[in-house]
Amino acid sequence: MNATETTDVLIVGSGFGGSITAYHLAAGGAKVTVLERGPWLNSEEFDHDFKFGSSATRVFDFVVGDGMSVLGGNCVGGGSVVYFATMPRAPRFVFERHGSIGRRMWPAAIDRDALEPWYDRVAEALPVTPTSWDEVPYIGGVFAAACKAAGHTANPSPSAVDTSLCTNCNWMMSGCRFDAKRSLLLNYLPAALSHGAEIRPLHEVQKITKRDTGDYRVHYNTIDEVDYRQQTGSGTIDAKIVILAAGTAATPVILQRSEPELGRMPHAVGRYFSGNGERLNTAVLEDDKVRELLGLSRDEANAYGAYQIGRGPVVASWDRLDGDLPEYERFSLEQLYFPPGFGTILAQVPDAKGPSWYGPEKKEMLRKWRSWLTVFTMSEDDNEGVFGPPPPTGNSERLSQQLLGFGSLRYRPTENTLRGWEVSDAAVRDILEHNGLARVMPWTNDVIGAYTVHPLASCRIGDDPETSALDDRHELRGHPGIFVTDGSAVPGALTVNPAFTIAALAERAVPGIMHALRERGVEVHYGAPAPDGGGAARRGTAAAVRAVLG
């Protein structure tokens, strides 16, 4: 083992929660070290194929649990490299949710109004921009037309995509080789590097211990760039402040593994996991009906056949994002492209007489895959996921060289969660089966259980120590100087894509982290502009910053 190094701030993970804090703290004068378990890829390395060793296998972490599987980022830039860059703000009612605990989950200090200026800061930094109808690709237009025909509204989604650079290649889930998608590789991370932050890929943090001085010691393994099961070394780094941003499926595992030496963890560490109420339905469109829906007059037999052309969620139906509706019956629907792989495996055959997700009927369904349309539901769940004992290393027992592992998450959907899925499935059928446009079936849960690409809440913020691991400044209860700023800090399902909210919360957490650094003798100052130098959004957060820093 090498000699222990030292830094002011050690950040675990380089997604939204890690890169945003890294930038502001480094710009403020702190020595910042970021450890990222995945590789560091640049735009030219984002391949348009699924071969082993391509970006499609290197930048993902797919963890199969007991009843729930989680897909997340595993690379420098984290989830921002593999996300679809759809960036809506959470609805107001989300912050008033009670969920399974019967009282408000969010801290009293945070509601939509309080978070609004922090959203503005992120919007300026990435930036996040509206999408106009003339920028919506064909697949989004078909979904929008189907919504209108069935009496539902639909809107282009705000996004972090430069549409002047986008080619509608629909490979953005494996990283954008055209730099059209505004991942963190293009803004916060290079800005952090310019202020002296150090980012180390292929470093997997195992545990945290506490020194007699009150500082923390972070223990890590380095891993092979081809076979993530192979350890190439190990080391330790001492830091005055530790920020965990390893992701919802990894942050609680690190804390659980740390407990024997670090001390008792809050009850909520590794509990109250939310899959953001997510659900996927596949519609097999009838081309004649698509021609009729859109009023096309051309004679080609294939009026649609465009499933693989475009980009992620571009059009959303927000009819059910109504705070007056009962809890668990509120959700959003998005048109989505999911690349071949799990999407084709898990899609079920509508009206199947035999097996629904495999067999001769499924083979015939696959022949029409270009005429599929996938609809993505984000609803409300009961935070019913619980993590079991941690594996020996990492956050899962890796099954393959890259991508796949088995984790300790156990998930059993409650009647409330099932009700949300039932209501949302009915809405998808109402839209896409209207006038015979398509036949629809949800993805099967028989193979990998439920599934989520937006895991949340396994170390959530809150006011109640019994049901929240963090206080409202994201500091781990009973362990001053340890902060959590990734999706695990979000209290519960958001009913929309969560990246914007995770990023806004990370921006909001920075002044409190700086205050903790000052208390530990590190001279830091707050006030960095957006990564591109913009400062317009700073005015909205000035009062909140003064309240924390004095």
XYZ file of C-alpha atoms in Angstrom:
550
model
C 0.000 0.000 0.000
C 1.260 3.480 -0.862
C 1.766 6.191 1.758
C -1.428 8.004 2.680
C -2.037 11.197 0.731
C -3.857 14.291 1.993
C -6.404 16.656 0.535
C -8.934 19.172 1.832
C -11.948 17.589 0.148
C -12.287 14.029 -1.110
C -15.235 13.520 -3.457
C -16.424 10.013 -4.329
C -18.002 10.006 -7.788
C -18.009 12.523 -10.625
C -21.668 12.741 -11.632
C -23.839 15.774 -10.873
C -23.333 15.566 -7.104
C -19.562 15.194 -7.459
C -18.675 17.505 -10.328
C -20.758 20.480 -9.141
C -19.257 20.391 -5.658
C -15.770 19.798 -7.088
C -15.999 22.895 -9.243
C -17.234 25.288 -6.572
C -14.898 24.038 -3.843
C -11.831 24.083 -6.100
C -12.775 27.535 -7.415
C -13.149 28.629 -3.799
C -9.580 27.677 -2.960
C -9.845 24.155 -1.542
C -7.629 21.267 -2.585
C -10.083 18.837 -4.178
C -9.563 15.199 -5.162
C -12.261 13.244 -7.021
C -12.200 9.436 -7.118
C -14.266 7.847 -9.898
C -14.622 4.067 -10.216
C -15.220 4.170 -13.986
C -13.033 5.105 -16.969
C -12.437 8.547 -18.444
C -13.673 8.682 -22.029
C -13.700 11.566 -24.474
C -16.216 12.259 -27.225
C -14.322 10.383 -29.944
C -14.388 7.265 -27.743
C -18.186 7.095 -27.569
C -18.741 4.243 -30.005
C -21.831 3.540 -32.065
C -21.852 -0.192 -31.406
C -22.447 -2.726 -28.634
C -19.220 -4.682 -28.899
C -17.474 -5.669 -25.698
C -15.150 -2.866 -24.637
C -17.147 -0.165 -26.424
C -18.560 2.746 -24.475
C -21.866 0.842 -24.260
C -20.308 -1.718 -21.905
C -17.678 0.474 -20.221
C -19.745 3.445 -19.023
C -22.712 1.620 -17.471
C -23.223 -0.093 -14.136
C -26.139 -2.532 -14.236
C -26.839 -4.034 -10.817
C -29.419 -6.794 -10.516
C -31.046 -6.876 -7.092
C -33.801 -8.942 -5.514
C -36.906 -7.494 -7.149
C -35.228 -4.362 -8.551
C -32.423 -3.735 -11.043
C -30.604 -0.423 -11.347
C -28.891 1.044 -14.406
C -26.460 3.884 -13.739
C -23.370 5.623 -15.041
C -19.889 4.246 -14.450
C -17.453 6.787 -15.868
C -16.023 10.249 -15.359
C -19.086 12.464 -15.662
C -21.292 9.757 -14.163
C -24.941 9.711 -15.113
C -24.571 12.856 -17.239
C -22.642 10.855 -19.836
C -25.386 8.243 -20.236
C -28.496 10.317 -19.526
C -30.947 11.510 -22.167
C -30.490 15.139 -21.017
C -34.207 15.735 -20.388
C -34.337 18.373 -17.656
C -37.768 19.300 -16.245
C -38.090 20.841 -12.801
C -39.920 18.769 -10.198
C -43.632 19.646 -9.788
C -44.611 21.637 -6.705
C -46.641 18.812 -5.180
C -43.546 16.592 -5.034
C -42.112 18.617 -2.161
C -45.287 18.143 -0.119
C -45.458 14.349 -0.514
C -45.947 12.165 2.553
C -45.317 8.786 0.987
C -44.997 5.764 3.250
C -44.049 7.693 6.424
C -47.345 9.582 6.633
C -45.807 13.058 6.939
C -43.849 15.427 4.752
C -40.701 13.693 3.476
C -38.794 16.790 2.381
C -37.119 19.078 4.926
C -39.161 22.132 5.883
C -36.409 24.337 4.422
C -36.906 23.013 0.893
C -39.850 23.437 -1.431
C -40.117 24.356 -5.096
C -39.778 28.090 -4.392
C -36.669 27.556 -2.268
C -35.072 25.362 -4.938
C -36.014 27.591 -7.876
C -32.882 29.813 -7.827
C -30.653 26.748 -7.606
C -32.388 25.300 -10.662
C -31.595 28.594 -12.378
C -27.895 28.209 -11.579
C -27.779 24.771 -13.161
C -29.788 25.937 -16.171
C -27.230 28.667 -16.780
C -24.265 26.340 -16.308
C -25.163 23.452 -18.642
C -27.244 25.214 -20.144
C -30.814 23.877 -20.084
C -33.015 25.244 -22.861
C -36.587 24.774 -24.135
C -37.154 22.521 -27.131
C -39.253 23.949 -29.951
C -41.635 21.865 -32.027
C -39.490 22.289 -35.139
C -36.633 20.597 -33.249
C -38.703 17.549 -32.299
C -37.738 14.476 -34.364
C -40.280 12.260 -36.068
C -40.652 9.772 -33.231
C -41.569 12.610 -30.852
C -44.030 14.009 -33.349
C -45.794 10.658 -33.628
C -46.186 10.471 -29.845
C -47.420 14.071 -29.676
C -49.966 13.435 -32.434
C -51.154 10.287 -30.646
C -51.613 12.258 -27.419
C -53.632 14.931 -29.203
C -55.833 12.387 -30.981
C -56.633 10.678 -27.676
C -57.440 13.943 -25.886
C -54.168 14.295 -23.964
C -51.727 17.179 -24.013
C -48.049 16.860 -24.891
C -45.107 19.237 -24.768
C -41.523 19.288 -26.008
C -39.286 18.693 -22.995
C -36.622 21.141 -21.820
C -33.218 19.629 -22.399
C -29.475 20.019 -22.057
C -28.854 19.370 -25.754
C -27.359 21.694 -28.344
C -29.719 20.854 -31.194
C -27.445 22.620 -33.690
C -24.885 19.855 -33.086
C -27.281 16.928 -32.629
C -27.492 14.489 -35.560
C -30.497 12.540 -34.171
C -28.362 9.406 -34.202
C -30.060 8.122 -31.016
C -26.802 6.851 -29.508
C -26.757 9.447 -26.736
C -27.291 6.804 -24.058
C -23.771 5.501 -24.808
C -22.235 8.978 -24.676
C -22.418 11.744 -27.275
C -19.519 11.729 -29.732
C -20.721 15.040 -31.240
C -20.656 16.997 -27.934
C -24.276 17.934 -28.526
C -25.422 16.505 -25.202
C -24.292 18.798 -22.414
C -22.736 16.247 -20.120
C -20.531 17.315 -17.234
C -17.507 16.621 -19.428
C -18.263 19.940 -21.128
C -18.866 22.324 -18.213
C -18.433 21.654 -14.483
C -15.632 19.084 -14.787
C -13.263 21.045 -17.058
C -13.965 24.118 -14.914
C -13.030 22.139 -11.781
C -9.814 20.972 -13.461
C -8.928 24.541 -14.406
C -9.046 25.437 -10.701
C -6.732 22.596 -9.710
C -9.130 19.779 -8.869
C -7.681 16.311 -9.486
C -9.875 13.595 -11.010
C -8.736 9.980 -10.802
C -10.626 7.373 -12.858
C -10.696 3.648 -12.095
C -10.565 4.302 -8.335
C -13.281 2.412 -6.446
C -13.825 3.591 -2.867
C -14.405 0.799 -0.362
C -14.834 2.460 3.027
C -14.261 5.522 5.183
C -12.582 5.547 8.586
C -12.027 8.369 11.072
C -8.653 9.553 12.345
C -7.871 10.747 15.855
C -7.462 14.252 14.412
C -11.109 14.283 13.347
C -10.243 14.016 9.672
C -11.415 11.103 7.562
C -9.430 8.439 5.759
C -10.848 7.116 2.485
C -9.778 3.613 1.406
C -9.870 2.717 -2.283
C -8.895 0.030 -4.777
C -7.718 0.760 -8.285
C -9.315 -1.469 -10.917
C -8.272 -2.751 -14.318
C -9.502 -0.707 -17.270
C -10.731 -3.816 -19.125
C -11.830 -6.226 -16.390
C -13.454 -4.314 -13.558
C -13.291 -7.426 -11.368
C -9.502 -7.170 -11.207
C -7.861 -4.948 -8.605
C -4.559 -3.385 -9.626
C -3.714 -1.670 -6.350
C -5.064 0.126 -3.293
C -4.460 3.265 -1.294
C -5.754 5.763 1.228
C -6.329 9.510 1.224
C -6.953 11.679 4.289
C -9.414 14.546 3.960
C -11.053 17.115 6.189
C -14.337 16.766 4.304
C -15.698 13.740 2.417
C -18.475 14.117 -0.138
C -20.210 10.945 -1.260
C -21.646 11.195 -4.771
C -21.128 7.611 -5.917
C -24.753 7.089 -6.872
C -27.860 5.811 -5.133
C -26.831 2.172 -5.520
C -23.248 2.725 -4.281
C -23.231 5.504 -1.667
C -25.208 3.550 0.975
C -23.052 0.465 0.367
C -19.876 2.443 1.090
C -21.405 3.746 4.320
C -22.624 0.300 5.365
C -19.154 -1.146 4.831
C -17.671 1.739 6.827
C -19.927 1.288 9.855
C -17.797 -1.203 11.859
C -14.908 1.288 12.016
C -16.584 4.636 11.377
C -19.386 4.136 13.859
C -23.128 3.643 13.868
C -24.908 4.790 10.722
C -28.290 6.547 10.759
C -31.183 4.122 10.444
C -32.101 5.478 7.004
C -28.761 4.627 5.352
C -29.594 1.968 2.775
C -33.347 2.213 3.368
C -36.243 4.042 1.715
C -34.826 3.408 -1.766
C -37.054 4.711 -4.569
C -37.024 3.641 -8.201
C -38.735 6.940 -9.088
C -41.861 4.871 -9.762
C -40.515 3.956 -13.189
C -42.227 1.764 -15.729
C -41.804 1.089 -19.455
C -44.399 0.133 -22.068
C -43.685 -0.927 -25.640
C -46.179 -0.104 -28.376
C -46.056 -1.873 -31.743
C -47.375 0.712 -34.178
C -49.486 -0.047 -37.236
C -47.964 1.845 -40.155
C -51.280 2.393 -41.907
C -52.653 3.961 -38.742
C -49.571 6.185 -38.420
C -50.155 7.390 -41.980
C -53.783 8.105 -41.109
C -52.858 9.844 -37.840
C -50.365 12.179 -39.510
C -52.297 12.665 -42.731
C -49.461 11.336 -44.886
C -50.175 10.922 -48.583
C -47.015 9.179 -49.759
C -47.324 5.593 -50.911
C -44.480 3.917 -49.025
C -45.606 0.873 -47.067
C -43.579 1.939 -44.040
C -45.033 5.173 -42.706
C -43.197 5.027 -39.383
C -40.216 2.653 -39.004
C -38.197 5.369 -37.253
C -37.745 3.974 -33.741
C -33.946 4.261 -33.860
C -33.844 7.785 -35.335
C -33.992 10.866 -33.133
C -32.961 11.275 -29.519
C -34.161 10.187 -26.082
C -37.285 11.641 -24.461
C -38.214 14.685 -26.534
C -41.982 14.914 -25.966
C -43.764 14.410 -22.634
C -47.383 14.266 -21.511
C -47.809 15.963 -18.135
C -51.613 15.718 -17.818
C -51.292 13.746 -14.597
C -48.825 16.077 -12.866
C -51.702 17.598 -10.925
C -51.342 18.154 -7.200
C -55.111 17.777 -6.757
C -54.974 14.138 -7.843
C -54.525 11.434 -5.196
C -50.995 10.474 -4.280
C -49.770 7.473 -6.341
C -51.960 8.502 -9.266
C -49.665 11.300 -10.470
C -47.128 10.593 -13.188
C -45.505 11.786 -16.391
C -45.247 9.949 -19.710
C -42.359 10.363 -22.161
C -41.639 8.999 -25.599
C -38.348 7.140 -25.262
C -35.803 5.328 -27.366
C -34.184 2.429 -25.517
C -31.298 0.842 -27.460
C -31.452 -2.822 -28.492
C -30.503 -5.061 -25.628
C -32.556 -5.034 -22.465
C -35.350 -3.204 -24.272
C -35.833 -5.942 -26.826
C -35.452 -8.695 -24.236
C -37.966 -7.266 -21.770
C -40.622 -6.126 -24.252
C -43.720 -8.331 -24.134
C -45.916 -9.438 -27.019
C -49.365 -7.826 -26.995
C -52.179 -10.399 -27.009
C -49.696 -13.266 -26.751
C -51.174 -16.759 -26.827
C -47.912 -18.289 -25.662
C -45.066 -16.816 -23.562
C -45.184 -13.038 -23.629
C -41.486 -12.094 -23.636
C -39.853 -14.976 -25.553
C -40.771 -17.630 -28.096
C -42.098 -17.594 -31.692
C -44.504 -14.687 -31.133
C -41.724 -12.577 -29.642
C -39.512 -13.415 -32.630
C -42.224 -12.160 -34.949
C -42.630 -8.994 -32.879
C -38.886 -8.335 -33.150
C -39.191 -8.325 -36.932
C -41.108 -5.039 -36.559
C -38.794 -3.406 -33.996
C -38.343 -0.291 -36.150
C -42.060 0.377 -35.708
C -41.946 0.253 -31.926
C -42.514 3.226 -29.665
C -41.514 2.987 -26.014
C -43.275 5.088 -23.385
C -41.503 5.855 -20.130
C -43.552 6.365 -16.957
C -42.270 8.161 -13.854
C -44.777 7.862 -11.022
C -44.885 7.797 -7.206
C -43.749 4.830 -5.160
C -43.512 3.932 -1.474
C -39.703 4.047 -1.055
C -39.822 0.315 -0.363
C -36.256 -0.655 -1.312
C -33.768 -1.833 1.352
C -30.077 -2.682 0.946
C -28.779 -5.837 2.616
C -25.225 -6.454 3.865
C -22.596 -5.033 1.497
C -20.581 -7.274 -0.823
C -16.849 -7.772 -0.119
C -15.843 -4.951 -2.489
C -17.623 -2.360 -4.589
C -21.381 -2.048 -4.677
C -22.056 -5.432 -6.317
C -20.584 -8.827 -6.949
C -19.464 -8.396 -10.539
C -20.681 -11.127 -12.848
C -18.809 -10.008 -15.955
C -15.712 -8.020 -16.855
C -17.828 -4.901 -17.352
C -21.394 -3.691 -16.887
C -23.118 -6.454 -14.917
C -23.251 -7.358 -11.215
C -25.509 -8.672 -8.464
C -26.344 -6.279 -5.622
C -27.914 -6.475 -2.177
C -30.989 -4.306 -2.902
C -34.319 -5.942 -2.016
C -37.499 -4.439 -3.448
C -41.097 -5.517 -3.051
C -43.586 -3.051 -4.582
C -46.448 -2.125 -2.282
C -50.088 -1.850 -3.284
C -49.589 1.905 -3.599
C -46.733 1.501 -6.070
C -48.620 -1.159 -8.026
C -51.634 1.141 -8.183
C -49.478 3.889 -9.699
C -48.218 1.523 -12.379
C -51.740 0.280 -13.106
C -53.111 3.791 -13.606
C -50.172 4.873 -15.755
C -50.326 1.712 -17.899
C -53.986 2.473 -18.573
C -53.087 6.000 -19.677
C -50.471 4.670 -22.107
C -53.027 2.294 -23.609
C -55.577 5.092 -23.852
C -53.127 7.170 -25.901
C -51.480 4.600 -28.137
C -54.326 2.135 -28.673
C -56.733 4.927 -29.611
C -58.268 4.225 -33.042
C -56.140 1.096 -33.391
C -52.839 2.996 -33.667
C -50.861 0.343 -31.751
C -50.959 -2.547 -29.324
C -49.249 -1.949 -25.992
C -47.710 -4.088 -23.276
C -45.474 -3.153 -20.323
C -41.991 -4.575 -20.062
C -41.859 -7.821 -18.129
C -40.685 -7.932 -14.502
C -40.110 -11.692 -14.708
C -36.448 -11.445 -15.769
C -34.825 -8.790 -13.571
C -37.694 -7.589 -11.400
C -38.660 -3.940 -11.517
C -36.057 -1.605 -12.995
C -34.974 1.998 -12.794
C -32.548 4.336 -14.500
C -33.231 7.060 -11.910
C -32.619 5.514 -8.461
C -33.221 7.834 -5.510
C -33.482 8.194 -1.735
C -31.207 5.535 -0.195
C -29.517 8.218 2.012
C -32.140 10.904 1.929
C -32.303 14.385 3.431
C -35.060 15.239 5.887
C -35.974 16.667 9.276
C -36.772 13.378 11.030
C -33.643 11.467 12.153
C -35.602 8.203 12.100
C -36.477 8.406 8.415
C -33.656 10.508 6.918
C -29.917 9.851 6.872
C -28.964 13.483 6.197
C -29.982 16.836 7.596
C -31.235 19.571 5.293
C -27.640 20.600 4.474
C -26.805 17.076 3.252
C -24.547 16.262 6.223
C -24.624 12.657 7.462
C -26.253 12.510 10.888
C -23.746 11.693 13.627
C -20.776 12.081 11.280
C -19.919 15.765 10.859
C -17.840 16.449 7.795
C -19.378 13.701 5.645
C -21.860 14.939 3.047
C -23.985 13.170 0.418
C -24.933 15.078 -2.745
C -26.057 12.482 -5.307
C -29.473 11.028 -6.103
C -29.493 9.062 -2.862
C -30.108 12.366 -1.025
C -33.407 13.050 -2.845
C -36.228 12.075 -0.431
C -38.496 10.254 -2.879
C -39.890 9.859 -6.373
C -40.104 13.070 -8.407
C -42.549 11.960 -11.164
C -40.143 13.502 -13.714
C -36.525 13.007 -14.757
C -34.456 13.747 -11.628
C -31.086 15.006 -12.961
C -32.079 18.673 -12.786
C -33.262 18.343 -9.175
C -30.147 16.373 -8.125
C -27.970 19.074 -9.659
C -29.942 21.910 -8.029
C -29.666 20.232 -4.625
C -25.903 19.824 -5.126
C -25.595 23.533 -5.920
C -27.612 24.323 -2.805
C -25.382 22.100 -0.629
C -22.124 23.855 -1.551
C -22.335 26.860 0.850
C -22.915 24.528 3.808
C -19.949 22.378 2.810
C -17.795 25.493 2.563
C -18.934 26.507 6.045
C -17.828 23.108 7.353
C -14.458 23.530 5.634
C -13.936 26.915 7.250
C -14.682 25.398 10.642
C -11.876 22.924 9.921
C -9.377 25.647 9.116
C -9.557 25.678 5.329
C -9.838 29.169 3.862
C -12.400 28.998 1.091
C -14.660 31.557 -0.494
C -17.960 31.170 -2.315
C -18.882 33.063 -5.435
C -17.647 31.281 -8.556
C -19.651 32.067 -11.700
C -21.165 29.444 -13.936
C -18.462 27.297 -15.561
C -18.588 29.431 -18.721
C -18.193 32.620 -16.682
C -21.852 33.617 -16.540
C -23.103 35.195 -13.345
C -26.706 36.144 -13.986
C -28.151 33.324 -11.873
C -26.034 34.143 -8.811
C -28.300 36.954 -7.693
C -31.150 34.556 -6.978
C -29.115 32.555 -4.476
C -27.315 35.423 -2.751
C -29.614 35.574 0.276
C -29.491 31.818 0.824
C -25.695 31.840 0.627
C -25.413 34.700 3.123
C -27.647 32.821 5.552
C -25.248 29.866 5.510
C -21.873 31.640 5.331
C -22.707 34.719 7.337
